[in-house]
Short mmCIF file of C-alpha atoms and ligand atoms in Angstrom, two decimals:
data_model
loop_
_atom_site.label_atom_id
_atom_site.label_comp_id
_atom_site.label_asym_id
_atom_site.label_seq_id
_atom_site.Cartn_x
_atom_site.Cartn_y
_atom_site.Cartn_z
CA MET A 21 70.56 31.96 75.53
CA LEU A 22 67.54 31.04 73.44
CA LEU A 23 64.59 33.32 72.88
CA ILE A 24 61.68 30.88 72.92
CA THR A 25 58.23 31.88 71.70
CA CYS A 26 55.71 30.39 74.11
CA PRO A 27 52.48 29.64 72.20
CA HIS A 28 50.57 31.52 74.91
CA CYS A 29 52.89 34.21 76.30
CA GLY A 30 55.05 35.12 73.30
CA PRO A 31 58.85 35.42 73.17
CA ARG A 32 60.53 34.80 76.52
CA ASP A 33 64.00 34.08 77.78
CA GLU A 34 65.16 30.45 77.90
CA SER A 35 65.60 30.68 81.68
CA GLU A 36 61.80 30.71 82.06
CA PHE A 37 61.49 27.30 80.41
CA SER A 38 62.35 23.74 81.28
CA CYS A 39 63.09 21.08 78.70
CA GLY A 40 61.18 17.81 79.01
CA GLY A 41 63.34 15.77 76.64
CA GLU A 42 62.40 13.81 73.55
CA ALA A 43 58.85 14.23 72.25
CA HIS A 44 56.53 11.68 70.65
CA ILE A 45 57.25 8.69 72.89
CA ALA A 46 53.96 6.83 73.11
CA ARG A 47 53.32 4.44 75.97
CA PRO A 48 52.82 0.86 74.77
CA LEU A 49 49.26 -0.30 75.42
CA ALA A 50 49.93 -4.01 74.97
CA GLU A 51 53.01 -3.90 77.20
CA ASN A 52 52.68 -7.55 78.31
CA ASN A 53 53.36 -8.65 74.76
CA LEU A 54 56.73 -6.88 74.75
CA THR A 55 60.05 -8.31 75.83
CA ASP A 56 62.01 -6.42 78.48
CA ALA A 57 64.43 -5.25 75.81
CA GLU A 58 61.59 -3.90 73.67
CA PHE A 59 59.98 -2.16 76.67
CA ALA A 60 63.36 -0.62 77.52
CA ASP A 61 63.24 1.24 74.19
CA TYR A 62 60.17 3.05 75.49
CA LEU A 63 61.21 3.38 79.12
CA PHE A 64 64.95 4.14 79.07
CA LEU A 65 66.29 4.91 75.61
CA ARG A 66 66.29 8.54 74.50
CA ASP A 67 67.53 9.97 71.25
CA ASN A 68 70.47 12.39 71.21
CA PRO A 69 70.80 13.43 67.58
CA LYS A 70 73.22 15.89 66.06
CA GLY A 71 70.82 18.07 64.09
CA LEU A 72 67.08 18.57 64.28
CA PHE A 73 65.49 17.17 67.45
CA LEU A 74 61.82 17.10 68.44
CA GLU A 75 61.53 17.99 72.12
CA ARG A 76 58.94 18.77 74.77
CA TRP A 77 59.28 22.08 76.62
CA ARG A 78 57.36 23.71 79.46
CA HIS A 79 56.98 27.41 80.21
CA ALA A 80 57.83 26.72 83.85
CA ALA A 81 58.07 30.31 85.14
CA GLY A 82 55.21 31.62 83.01
CA CYS A 83 51.93 30.00 82.00
CA ARG A 84 53.28 26.53 82.96
CA ARG A 85 51.98 24.94 79.75
CA TRP A 86 53.72 22.21 77.74
CA PHE A 87 54.45 22.44 74.04
CA ASN A 88 56.64 20.75 71.43
CA MET A 89 59.67 22.26 69.75
CA ALA A 90 61.79 21.25 66.75
CA ARG A 91 65.28 22.50 67.62
CA ASP A 92 68.60 22.01 65.88
CA THR A 93 71.06 20.73 68.48
CA VAL A 94 74.04 22.09 66.53
CA THR A 95 72.90 25.61 65.56
CA HIS A 96 70.19 25.98 68.25
CA GLU A 97 67.85 27.16 65.50
CA ILE A 98 64.21 26.71 66.53
CA VAL A 99 62.53 25.44 63.38
CA GLU A 100 59.05 25.05 64.77
CA ILE A 101 56.94 25.23 67.92
CA TYR A 102 53.73 23.19 67.88
CA PRO A 103 51.10 22.03 70.39
CA MET A 104 51.21 18.88 72.52
CA GLY A 105 49.35 16.00 70.96
CA SER A 106 50.09 16.98 67.39
CA GLY A 107 53.00 16.26 65.06
CA PRO A 108 55.40 18.71 63.44
CA ALA A 109 54.04 20.67 60.46
CA SER A 110 57.31 21.73 58.83
CA GLN A 111 59.05 19.62 56.18
CA ALA A 112 62.20 19.39 58.30
CA GLY A 113 60.17 18.47 61.40
CA LYS A 114 58.24 15.76 59.57
CA ALA A 115 61.47 14.36 58.17
CA ALA A 116 63.07 14.27 61.63
CA HIS A 117 60.01 12.50 63.01
CA ALA A 118 60.01 9.91 60.25
CA ALA A 119 63.77 9.34 60.49
CA SER A 120 63.78 8.51 64.22
CA TRP A 121 64.79 4.93 65.04
CA ARG A 122 61.82 4.90 67.43
CA ARG A 123 59.35 4.62 64.51
CA ASP A 124 60.51 1.04 63.90
CA THR A 125 60.39 -0.19 67.50
CA ALA A 126 58.00 -2.83 68.78
CA ALA A 127 57.18 -0.47 71.69
CA GLU A 128 55.78 2.17 69.34
CA ALA A 129 53.85 -0.44 67.33
CA ALA A 130 52.33 -1.60 70.64
CA ALA A 131 51.26 1.97 71.45
CA LYS A 132 48.56 1.77 68.79
CA PRO A 133 45.37 -0.07 69.70
CA ALA A 134 45.40 -3.60 68.28
CA PRO A 135 42.81 -4.20 65.51
CA LYS A 136 41.46 -7.19 67.48
CA ALA A 137 40.81 -5.13 70.60
CA ARG A 138 39.06 -2.49 68.53
CA ALA A 139 36.74 -5.05 66.95
CA LYS A 140 35.81 -6.40 70.40
CA LYS A 141 34.96 -2.91 71.62
CA GLU A 142 32.66 -2.32 68.68
CA GLN A 143 30.82 -5.57 69.41
CA VAL A 144 30.20 -4.55 73.00
CA SER A 145 28.79 -1.18 72.05
CA MET B 13 43.95 51.18 84.45
CA ALA B 14 43.73 52.31 88.03
CA SER B 15 46.48 51.00 90.21
CA VAL B 16 45.95 48.40 92.87
CA SER B 17 45.89 49.96 96.32
CA ASN B 18 44.94 49.43 99.92
CA GLU B 19 43.58 52.98 100.18
CA GLY B 20 46.13 53.97 102.76
CA GLN B 21 44.97 51.47 105.35
CA ARG B 22 46.93 48.57 106.69
CA PRO B 23 44.55 45.82 107.71
CA PRO B 24 45.35 43.99 110.96
CA GLY B 25 47.19 40.67 111.00
CA ARG B 26 50.76 39.58 110.34
CA THR B 27 52.15 39.38 106.83
CA ALA B 28 55.39 38.14 105.32
CA LEU B 29 56.85 41.64 105.61
CA THR B 30 55.61 42.55 109.09
CA ASP B 31 59.11 42.22 110.51
CA MET B 32 60.88 44.10 107.69
CA THR B 33 62.32 47.40 108.85
CA VAL B 34 60.82 50.47 107.24
CA MET B 35 63.82 52.08 105.59
CA THR B 36 64.93 54.68 103.07
CA HIS B 37 68.12 54.94 101.04
CA ASP B 38 68.40 58.60 100.01
CA ASN B 39 68.53 59.38 96.32
CA PRO B 40 72.22 60.21 95.71
CA ASP B 41 71.15 62.81 93.14
CA GLY B 42 68.74 64.44 95.57
CA GLY B 43 64.97 64.52 95.31
CA LYS B 44 62.55 61.68 95.71
CA PRO B 45 63.68 58.06 95.83
CA GLY B 46 63.54 56.38 92.42
CA LEU B 47 61.84 53.33 93.90
CA VAL B 48 59.12 53.30 96.53
CA ILE B 49 57.98 49.87 97.75
CA THR B 50 54.74 49.50 99.66
CA GLU B 51 53.31 46.20 100.77
CA LEU B 52 49.68 45.77 99.72
CA ALA B 53 49.05 43.93 102.95
CA HIS B 54 46.40 41.20 102.76
CA LEU B 55 45.32 42.27 99.28
CA GLY B 56 42.61 39.76 98.27
CA LYS B 57 43.80 37.18 95.75
CA ILE B 58 41.66 34.47 94.21
CA ASN B 59 42.96 31.96 91.68
CA LEU B 60 40.50 30.98 88.97
CA ARG B 61 40.93 27.92 86.75
CA GLY B 62 38.48 27.23 83.94
CA GLY B 63 37.34 28.20 80.48
CA SER B 64 35.31 31.01 78.99
CA ASP B 65 32.12 29.61 80.54
CA MET B 66 33.30 31.20 83.81
CA LEU B 67 32.76 34.64 82.29
CA PRO B 68 29.09 35.22 83.28
CA VAL B 69 29.89 34.43 86.94
CA ILE B 70 33.10 36.48 87.01
CA SER B 71 31.35 39.29 85.18
CA ASN B 72 28.55 39.25 87.74
CA HIS B 73 30.98 39.71 90.64
CA THR B 74 33.53 42.05 89.07
CA GLY B 75 31.66 43.97 86.40
CA CYS B 76 34.13 42.97 83.68
CA SER B 77 32.61 42.43 80.24
CA ALA B 78 35.30 40.04 78.99
CA LEU B 79 38.11 37.92 80.36
CA PRO B 80 41.55 39.41 79.72
CA ASP B 81 43.52 38.55 76.59
CA ASN B 82 46.91 36.85 76.90
CA ASN B 83 49.38 38.89 78.99
CA ARG B 84 46.69 41.46 79.87
CA VAL B 85 44.74 42.67 82.91
CA VAL B 86 41.09 43.71 83.01
CA SER B 87 40.20 46.15 85.82
CA VAL B 88 36.86 47.35 87.05
CA GLY B 89 37.08 49.51 90.17
CA ASP B 90 39.16 47.71 92.79
CA ARG B 91 38.81 44.30 91.12
CA HIS B 92 41.50 43.22 88.70
CA ILE B 93 41.53 40.04 86.63
CA VAL B 94 45.08 39.08 85.72
CA TRP B 95 45.74 36.61 82.88
CA LEU B 96 48.05 33.80 84.06
CA GLY B 97 47.52 31.17 81.36
CA PRO B 98 45.04 29.91 78.78
CA ASP B 99 42.66 28.74 81.51
CA GLU B 100 44.00 30.47 84.60
CA PHE B 101 43.40 33.92 86.08
CA LEU B 102 44.26 35.76 89.28
CA LEU B 103 41.52 37.94 90.70
CA LEU B 104 42.74 40.80 92.90
CA CYS B 105 40.26 42.48 95.23
CA ALA B 106 40.24 44.78 98.24
CA ALA B 107 41.76 43.37 101.44
CA GLY B 108 39.06 41.70 103.51
CA SER B 109 36.61 41.22 100.64
CA GLU B 110 38.15 37.97 99.39
CA THR B 111 36.41 35.54 101.77
CA HIS B 112 32.93 36.65 100.77
CA LEU B 113 33.86 36.92 97.09
CA HIS B 114 35.43 33.46 97.17
CA SER B 115 32.32 31.82 98.58
CA GLN B 116 30.05 33.71 96.19
CA LEU B 117 32.13 32.65 93.19
CA THR B 118 32.29 29.06 94.42
CA LEU B 119 28.51 28.88 94.81
CA ASP B 120 27.82 30.47 91.43
CA MET B 121 30.36 28.27 89.65
CA ALA B 122 28.35 25.16 90.58
CA GLY B 123 27.88 23.10 87.43
CA ILE B 124 30.76 24.84 85.64
CA HIS B 125 34.06 23.01 85.18
CA ALA B 126 36.11 25.49 87.18
CA ALA B 127 38.18 25.84 90.35
CA VAL B 128 38.08 28.85 92.66
CA THR B 129 40.86 29.04 95.23
CA ASN B 130 41.50 31.72 97.83
CA VAL B 131 45.28 32.29 97.65
CA THR B 132 45.35 35.59 99.54
CA ASP B 133 47.88 34.50 102.16
CA SER B 134 49.91 32.29 99.85
CA LEU B 135 50.98 35.29 97.80
CA CYS B 136 52.37 38.69 98.71
CA ALA B 137 51.59 41.83 96.69
CA LEU B 138 53.90 44.85 96.53
CA SER B 139 53.26 48.23 94.99
CA LEU B 140 56.36 49.52 93.18
CA ARG B 141 56.41 53.21 92.28
CA GLY B 142 58.93 55.83 91.32
CA LYS B 143 60.87 57.01 88.29
CA ALA B 144 63.44 54.22 88.34
CA VAL B 145 61.05 51.26 88.71
CA ARG B 146 61.64 49.86 85.22
CA ARG B 147 65.40 50.27 85.47
CA VAL B 148 65.49 48.52 88.85
CA LEU B 149 63.34 45.60 87.66
CA ALA B 150 65.42 45.27 84.49
CA LYS B 151 68.45 44.38 86.61
CA GLY B 152 66.94 41.03 87.53
CA CYS B 153 64.35 40.31 84.87
CA ALA B 154 64.71 39.04 81.29
CA LEU B 155 61.48 40.66 80.08
CA ASP B 156 61.63 43.67 77.77
CA LEU B 157 60.32 46.22 80.27
CA HIS B 158 60.34 49.25 77.95
CA SER B 159 56.97 51.00 78.23
CA SER B 160 56.36 50.41 74.51
CA LYS B 161 56.62 46.65 75.08
CA PHE B 162 55.25 46.31 78.59
CA GLY B 163 52.74 49.08 79.15
CA THR B 164 49.57 49.88 81.04
CA GLY B 165 47.41 46.82 81.60
CA ASP B 166 50.13 44.35 80.60
CA CYS B 167 51.05 41.51 82.93
CA ALA B 168 53.53 38.65 82.91
CA GLN B 169 54.64 35.78 85.06
CA THR B 170 58.40 35.74 84.96
CA MET B 171 61.56 35.48 87.07
CA LEU B 172 62.97 38.37 89.07
CA ALA B 173 66.40 37.59 90.49
CA HIS B 174 65.56 33.84 90.48
CA ALA B 175 62.21 34.37 92.22
CA ALA B 176 58.96 33.61 90.39
CA VAL B 177 56.89 36.79 90.22
CA THR B 178 53.82 38.17 88.49
CA LEU B 179 54.31 41.72 87.22
CA ILE B 180 51.41 44.04 86.43
CA ALA B 181 52.06 47.42 84.79
CA HIS B 182 49.91 50.43 85.65
CA ASP B 183 49.37 53.75 83.93
CA ALA B 184 51.46 55.74 86.38
CA PRO B 185 55.11 54.60 86.36
CA GLY B 186 54.15 51.86 88.74
CA PHE B 187 53.85 48.11 89.00
CA THR B 188 52.13 45.62 91.21
CA LEU B 189 54.41 42.69 91.93
CA VAL B 190 52.96 39.44 93.24
CA CYS B 191 55.25 36.73 94.59
CA ARG B 192 55.13 33.80 96.97
CA THR B 193 54.78 34.87 100.59
CA SER B 194 57.95 32.97 101.47
CA PHE B 195 59.89 34.87 98.79
CA ALA B 196 58.57 38.31 99.78
CA PRO B 197 61.38 39.30 102.20
CA TYR B 198 64.03 38.17 99.67
CA VAL B 199 62.37 40.01 96.77
CA THR B 200 61.97 43.17 98.86
CA GLU B 201 65.58 43.10 100.03
CA TRP B 202 66.77 42.46 96.48
CA LEU B 203 64.70 45.40 95.20
CA MET B 204 66.07 47.71 97.92
CA ASP B 205 69.60 46.69 96.99
CA ALA B 206 69.01 47.04 93.24
CA GLY B 207 67.41 50.45 93.83
CA LEU B 208 70.28 51.78 95.94
CA GLU B 209 71.77 53.92 93.17
CA PHE B 210 68.40 55.61 92.49
CA GLY B 211 67.33 55.99 96.10
CA ALA B 212 64.82 53.48 97.47
CA SER B 213 62.35 53.31 100.27
CA PHE B 214 60.35 50.52 101.85
CA ARG B 215 57.28 51.75 103.66
CA GLY B 216 55.96 48.45 104.92
ZN1 LIG C 319 53.75 30.74 78.44
#
């Protein structure tokens, strides 16, 4: 059993939490420009590494808030717990984030606003 | 903090535990039962969602000077504000006073990004007293319930024997337990069973 430190409630038993799977999967904005295979990377494919894994967790039986966790899938060591919407702060966490195959996918590239679209927006305003 | 109570009265109307038999398992060692369960029938419960800008309104209606810190309860008289999450609180008030309080809060929260919901009948509140309360709860709860870790004015949402509960610790060896109405008979029966070895009574 893991003892997980909820950012709001403090250390609690694992049974109070639910795991939401891989973190940092951004939804492609320009999804019509993607092939089905590229979109499948975003929609279906999930990492299952042996070692450090960046995951989303929710304190389901407590404050019901989401947070991110960097957990070693072999030793169960929790390296870091950090808020939703931000990246890992630890060296190991940053390295795991950078090493993910997802960083090189067309789906993730399409999750960032295109420079063209941004320029258009600025013109309008 | 003063404990939550119904001042000895049982307001009219059915509750989740109306049909539960009032019962006592004698303390095998003699003396008082180690666990005494009393339903706080119809105890007023109002769920509050919002940020610190709710404070002036809540303060106005409860007399509290600050919202509770994480895992803490603020009590003024018979009104208790229980911390549930970073932007969520449970307000406990005397049975029967919740309807008026709810409408007052709703009116005064106009213009504030907040939600006020009367959840009185969606939740059931139990008073748990007696010497063995912590030992009984520890049988089904993963929290560290030692009084040095979970003392007066502390609260937590957690699991008790697979049921989601909110626990509030009072100064006397007593707790207020809040659970879903539909779970109340199960939780009560589980508590009576877990308290068997210490003696337990359910007073309804
Ligand atoms: Zn929490």
